[in-house]
Amino acid sequence: MDIKNAEFVKSSQTVQQFPAPDRPEYAFTGRSNVGKSSLINYLCNRKNLAKTSSTPGKTQLVNHFLINDYWYLVDLPGYGYAKISKKIKQGFAGMIEDYLLNRENLVNIFVLIDSKIPPQDIDLDFIDYLGGHELPFSIVFTKTDKAKRSEFAKNQEAFKNEMNKSWEELPPMFYTSSSKRKGKEELLAYINDCNKLFS
Ligand code: GTP
Ligand code: MG
């Protein structure tokens, strides 16, 4: 599958504002600045569909995009950025939680993990949270161009070791670089397969 058509639908803050749950939907989330918006732009062959920024915390609402007139892609706000105020942070967490627990057409959550850094508690906690609510997810390692091969191998190994502590089976994992345009085919093929199962 290639993305031929990507259209911004709307930004929402509450469940009531989301578009009708009548299509398969895939959410992208991860720590702020992990490269979510960049990945979405790369997947969609667009420069500025999702707004990117070197200042963390750019994406502050649940953003729906309609892809190929068939499925929804969602850019979620990043979690865990230390410098935003506690109040805003709680607002973000509430909004993400509201979304995750109430979106019946949500097929898969792509949890983005920065290839360059060792496993972070906040990511592992978030993954545990998804598991605890039986929400389906996959891991997407981002910015693979930035990490040295040995560094990435080490981080990835450590990440898998951490996950093996609480999981019997590891979820699907994808490896991407938006700058070097790598990893799109595998990710979109996975979405395409999931779309076929959606009813
Ligand atoms: P928030 O919306 O603020 O939570 O951030 P985000 O996760 O959407 O990250 P965004 O895509 O805005 O990217 C954050 C920074 O990382 C930007 O400076 C990007 O240019 C950079 N970046 C994103 N993807 C890549 C990548 O694959 N490789 C490299 N080298 N840099 C990247
Ligand atoms: Mg963003």
CSV table of C-alpha atoms and ligand atoms in Angstrom, one decimal:
chain,number,residue,atom,x,y,z
A,1,MET,CA,0.0,0.0,0.0
A,2,ASP,CA,1.1,3.5,-0.7
A,3,ILE,CA,-0.6,6.6,0.6
A,4,LYS,CA,-2.0,8.5,-2.3
A,5,ASN,CA,-4.3,10.7,-0.5
A,6,ALA,CA,-4.0,12.2,3.0
A,7,GLU,CA,-6.4,14.8,4.3
A,8,PHE,CA,-6.5,16.5,7.6
A,9,VAL,CA,-10.0,16.0,9.1
A,10,LYS,CA,-10.0,17.7,12.5
A,11,SER,CA,-8.4,18.3,15.9
A,12,SER,CA,-10.3,17.2,18.9
A,13,GLN,CA,-10.0,17.5,22.6
A,14,THR,CA,-12.8,15.3,23.8
A,15,VAL,CA,-14.5,12.0,22.8
A,16,GLN,CA,-17.6,13.9,21.6
A,17,GLN,CA,-15.5,15.8,19.1
A,18,PHE,CA,-13.9,12.7,17.4
A,19,PRO,CA,-15.1,11.8,13.9
A,20,ALA,CA,-17.6,8.9,13.8
A,21,PRO,CA,-15.9,5.6,14.5
A,22,ASP,CA,-16.8,4.1,11.2
A,23,ARG,CA,-13.4,3.3,9.7
A,24,PRO,CA,-10.2,1.5,10.8
A,25,GLU,CA,-8.0,3.8,12.8
A,26,TYR,CA,-4.3,3.8,13.8
A,27,ALA,CA,-2.8,6.0,16.4
A,28,PHE,CA,0.8,7.2,16.6
A,29,THR,CA,2.1,8.2,20.0
A,30,GLY,CA,5.2,8.3,22.1
A,31,ARG,CA,7.3,10.7,24.1
A,32,SER,CA,7.2,14.2,23.0
A,33,ASN,CA,9.9,14.9,20.3
A,34,VAL,CA,10.2,11.2,19.4
A,35,GLY,CA,9.4,12.1,15.8
A,36,LYS,CA,5.7,11.3,15.5
A,37,SER,CA,4.7,14.2,13.2
A,38,SER,CA,7.8,13.7,11.0
A,39,LEU,CA,7.0,10.0,10.6
A,40,ILE,CA,3.4,10.8,9.7
A,41,ASN,CA,4.6,13.3,7.0
A,42,TYR,CA,7.0,10.7,5.7
A,43,LEU,CA,4.4,8.0,5.6
A,44,CYS,CA,2.0,10.3,3.8
A,45,ASN,CA,4.6,11.8,1.4
A,46,ARG,CA,3.8,15.2,2.6
A,47,LYS,CA,6.0,18.0,4.0
A,48,ASN,CA,3.7,19.6,6.4
A,49,LEU,CA,0.6,17.5,7.0
A,50,ALA,CA,1.5,17.1,10.7
A,51,LYS,CA,3.3,20.0,12.2
A,52,THR,CA,6.8,19.3,13.3
A,53,SER,CA,9.0,21.3,15.6
A,54,SER,CA,12.2,21.2,17.4
A,55,THR,CA,10.3,22.5,20.4
A,56,PRO,CA,8.7,19.5,22.2
A,57,GLY,CA,5.0,19.7,22.8
A,58,LYS,CA,3.9,20.9,19.4
A,59,THR,CA,1.1,18.5,18.9
A,60,GLN,CA,-1.5,19.3,21.6
A,61,LEU,CA,-4.7,17.8,20.4
A,62,VAL,CA,-5.9,14.5,18.9
A,63,ASN,CA,-5.5,15.1,15.2
A,64,HIS,CA,-7.4,12.9,12.7
A,65,PHE,CA,-6.3,12.4,9.1
A,66,LEU,CA,-8.2,10.5,6.5
A,67,ILE,CA,-6.0,8.3,4.4
A,68,ASN,CA,-6.8,7.0,0.9
A,69,ASP,CA,-10.4,7.8,1.6
A,70,TYR,CA,-10.5,4.7,3.8
A,71,TRP,CA,-8.7,4.7,7.1
A,72,TYR,CA,-7.9,7.2,9.9
A,73,LEU,CA,-4.5,8.0,11.1
A,74,VAL,CA,-4.2,9.8,14.4
A,75,ASP,CA,-1.4,12.0,15.6
A,76,LEU,CA,-1.6,12.1,19.4
A,77,PRO,CA,0.1,14.6,21.7
A,78,GLY,CA,3.4,13.4,23.0
A,79,TYR,CA,3.5,12.2,26.6
A,80,GLY,CA,6.1,13.0,29.2
A,81,TYR,CA,7.7,16.2,28.2
A,82,ALA,CA,9.3,17.5,31.4
A,83,LYS,CA,9.1,21.2,30.7
A,84,ILE,CA,5.4,21.7,30.2
A,85,SER,CA,3.5,22.6,33.3
A,86,LYS,CA,2.0,19.8,35.5
A,87,LYS,CA,-1.5,21.0,34.8
A,88,ILE,CA,-1.1,20.9,31.0
A,89,LYS,CA,0.6,17.5,31.3
A,90,GLN,CA,-2.3,16.1,33.3
A,91,GLY,CA,-4.6,17.5,30.6
A,92,PHE,CA,-2.6,15.7,27.9
A,93,ALA,CA,-2.7,12.4,29.9
A,94,GLY,CA,-6.4,12.7,30.4
A,95,MET,CA,-7.0,13.4,26.7
A,96,ILE,CA,-4.8,10.5,25.6
A,97,GLU,CA,-6.5,8.2,28.1
A,98,ASP,CA,-10.0,9.3,27.0
A,99,TYR,CA,-9.0,8.6,23.5
A,100,LEU,CA,-7.4,5.2,24.0
A,101,LEU,CA,-10.1,3.8,26.2
A,102,ASN,CA,-13.1,5.1,24.2
A,103,ARG,CA,-12.2,4.6,20.6
A,104,GLU,CA,-14.0,1.5,19.4
A,105,ASN,CA,-12.5,1.6,15.8
A,106,LEU,CA,-8.9,1.8,17.1
A,107,VAL,CA,-7.1,-1.1,15.4
A,108,ASN,CA,-3.5,-0.5,16.5
A,109,ILE,CA,-1.4,2.0,18.5
A,110,PHE,CA,2.0,2.6,17.2
A,111,VAL,CA,4.2,3.4,20.1
A,112,LEU,CA,7.3,5.3,18.9
A,113,ILE,CA,10.6,4.8,20.6
A,114,ASP,CA,13.7,6.9,19.9
A,115,SER,CA,16.5,4.6,18.7
A,116,LYS,CA,19.1,6.7,20.2
A,117,ILE,CA,18.1,6.4,23.8
A,118,PRO,CA,18.1,3.5,26.3
A,119,PRO,CA,14.7,2.2,27.5
A,120,GLN,CA,12.8,4.9,29.5
A,121,ASP,CA,10.4,4.1,32.3
A,122,ILE,CA,7.8,6.4,30.9
A,123,ASP,CA,7.7,4.3,27.7
A,124,LEU,CA,7.7,1.0,29.5
A,125,ASP,CA,4.9,2.3,31.8
A,126,PHE,CA,2.9,3.4,28.9
A,127,ILE,CA,3.2,0.0,27.2
A,128,ASP,CA,2.2,-1.7,30.5
A,129,TYR,CA,-0.8,0.5,30.6
A,130,LEU,CA,-1.8,-0.5,27.1
A,131,GLY,CA,-1.3,-4.2,28.0
A,132,GLY,CA,-3.3,-3.8,31.1
A,133,HIS,CA,-6.2,-2.5,29.1
A,134,GLU,CA,-5.7,-5.1,26.4
A,135,LEU,CA,-5.1,-2.4,23.8
A,136,PRO,CA,-3.3,-3.7,20.6
A,137,PHE,CA,0.0,-2.0,19.9
A,138,SER,CA,3.3,-2.2,18.0
A,139,ILE,CA,6.6,-0.6,18.5
A,140,VAL,CA,8.2,1.8,16.0
A,141,PHE,CA,11.8,2.7,16.5
A,142,THR,CA,12.4,6.2,15.1
A,143,LYS,CA,15.4,8.2,14.1
A,144,THR,CA,17.4,5.1,13.2
A,145,ASP,CA,19.7,7.4,11.2
A,146,LYS,CA,20.8,9.2,14.3
A,147,ALA,CA,22.0,6.3,16.3
A,148,LYS,CA,25.2,4.5,15.7
A,149,ARG,CA,24.6,0.9,14.7
A,150,SER,CA,26.2,-0.5,17.9
A,151,GLU,CA,24.3,2.0,20.0
A,152,PHE,CA,21.0,1.1,18.4
A,153,ALA,CA,21.6,-2.6,18.8
A,154,LYS,CA,22.3,-2.1,22.5
A,155,ASN,CA,19.3,0.1,23.1
A,156,GLN,CA,17.1,-2.3,21.2
A,157,GLU,CA,18.4,-5.3,23.1
A,158,ALA,CA,17.8,-3.5,26.4
A,159,PHE,CA,14.3,-2.6,25.4
A,160,LYS,CA,13.4,-6.1,24.4
A,161,ASN,CA,14.9,-7.4,27.7
A,162,GLU,CA,12.7,-5.0,29.6
A,163,MET,CA,9.6,-6.0,27.7
A,164,ASN,CA,10.4,-9.7,28.2
A,165,LYS,CA,10.1,-9.2,31.9
A,166,SER,CA,6.3,-8.6,31.6
A,167,TRP,CA,5.4,-10.0,28.2
A,168,GLU,CA,5.4,-13.6,26.9
A,169,GLU,CA,5.5,-12.5,23.3
A,170,LEU,CA,6.9,-9.3,21.9
A,171,PRO,CA,4.7,-7.1,19.7
A,172,PRO,CA,5.5,-6.3,16.0
A,173,MET,CA,8.5,-3.9,15.8
A,174,PHE,CA,9.3,-1.5,13.0
A,175,TYR,CA,12.4,0.5,12.3
A,176,THR,CA,12.1,3.9,10.7
A,177,SER,CA,14.0,7.0,9.7
A,178,SER,CA,11.9,9.9,8.5
A,179,SER,CA,15.0,11.9,7.4
A,180,LYS,CA,16.5,9.0,5.4
A,181,ARG,CA,13.0,7.8,4.4
A,182,LYS,CA,13.3,4.2,5.7
A,183,GLY,CA,10.8,1.8,7.1
A,184,LYS,CA,7.6,3.0,5.4
A,185,GLU,CA,6.9,-0.1,3.3
A,186,GLU,CA,6.8,-2.5,6.2
A,187,LEU,CA,4.7,-0.2,8.3
A,188,LEU,CA,2.1,0.4,5.6
A,189,ALA,CA,2.0,-3.3,4.7
A,190,TYR,CA,1.1,-4.0,8.3
A,191,ILE,CA,-1.7,-1.4,8.3
A,192,ASN,CA,-2.9,-2.8,5.0
A,193,ASP,CA,-3.1,-6.3,6.5
A,194,CYS,CA,-4.9,-5.1,9.6
A,195,ASN,CA,-7.4,-3.1,7.3
A,196,LYS,CA,-8.4,-6.4,5.7
A,197,LEU,CA,-9.4,-7.8,9.0
A,198,PHE,CA,-11.4,-4.7,10.1
A,199,SER,CA,-15.2,-5.2,9.9
B,1,GTP,P1,5.7,16.7,19.5
B,1,GTP,O1,4.6,16.8,18.6
B,1,GTP,O2,6.3,18.0,20.0
B,1,GTP,O3,5.4,15.8,20.7
B,1,GTP,O4,6.9,16.0,18.7
B,1,GTP,P2,6.9,14.8,17.6
B,1,GTP,O5,7.1,13.5,18.3
B,1,GTP,O6,5.8,15.0,16.7
B,1,GTP,O7,8.3,15.1,16.9
B,1,GTP,P3,8.6,15.9,15.5
B,1,GTP,O8,8.2,15.0,14.3
B,1,GTP,O9,8.1,17.3,15.6
B,1,GTP,O10,10.2,15.8,15.5
B,1,GTP,C1,11.0,16.3,16.6
B,1,GTP,C2,12.4,16.6,16.1
B,1,GTP,O11,13.1,15.4,15.7
B,1,GTP,C3,12.5,17.5,14.9
B,1,GTP,O12,13.6,18.4,15.1
B,1,GTP,C4,12.7,16.6,13.7
B,1,GTP,O13,13.3,17.2,12.6
B,1,GTP,C5,13.5,15.5,14.4
B,1,GTP,N1,13.3,14.2,13.7
B,1,GTP,C6,12.2,13.6,13.5
B,1,GTP,N2,12.3,12.4,12.8
B,1,GTP,C7,13.7,12.3,12.6
B,1,GTP,C8,14.5,11.3,12.0
B,1,GTP,O14,14.0,10.2,11.4
B,1,GTP,N3,15.8,11.5,12.0
B,1,GTP,C9,16.4,12.6,12.5
B,1,GTP,N4,17.7,12.7,12.4
B,1,GTP,N5,15.6,13.6,13.1
B,1,GTP,C10,14.3,13.4,13.2
B,2,MG,MG,4.1,16.2,16.8
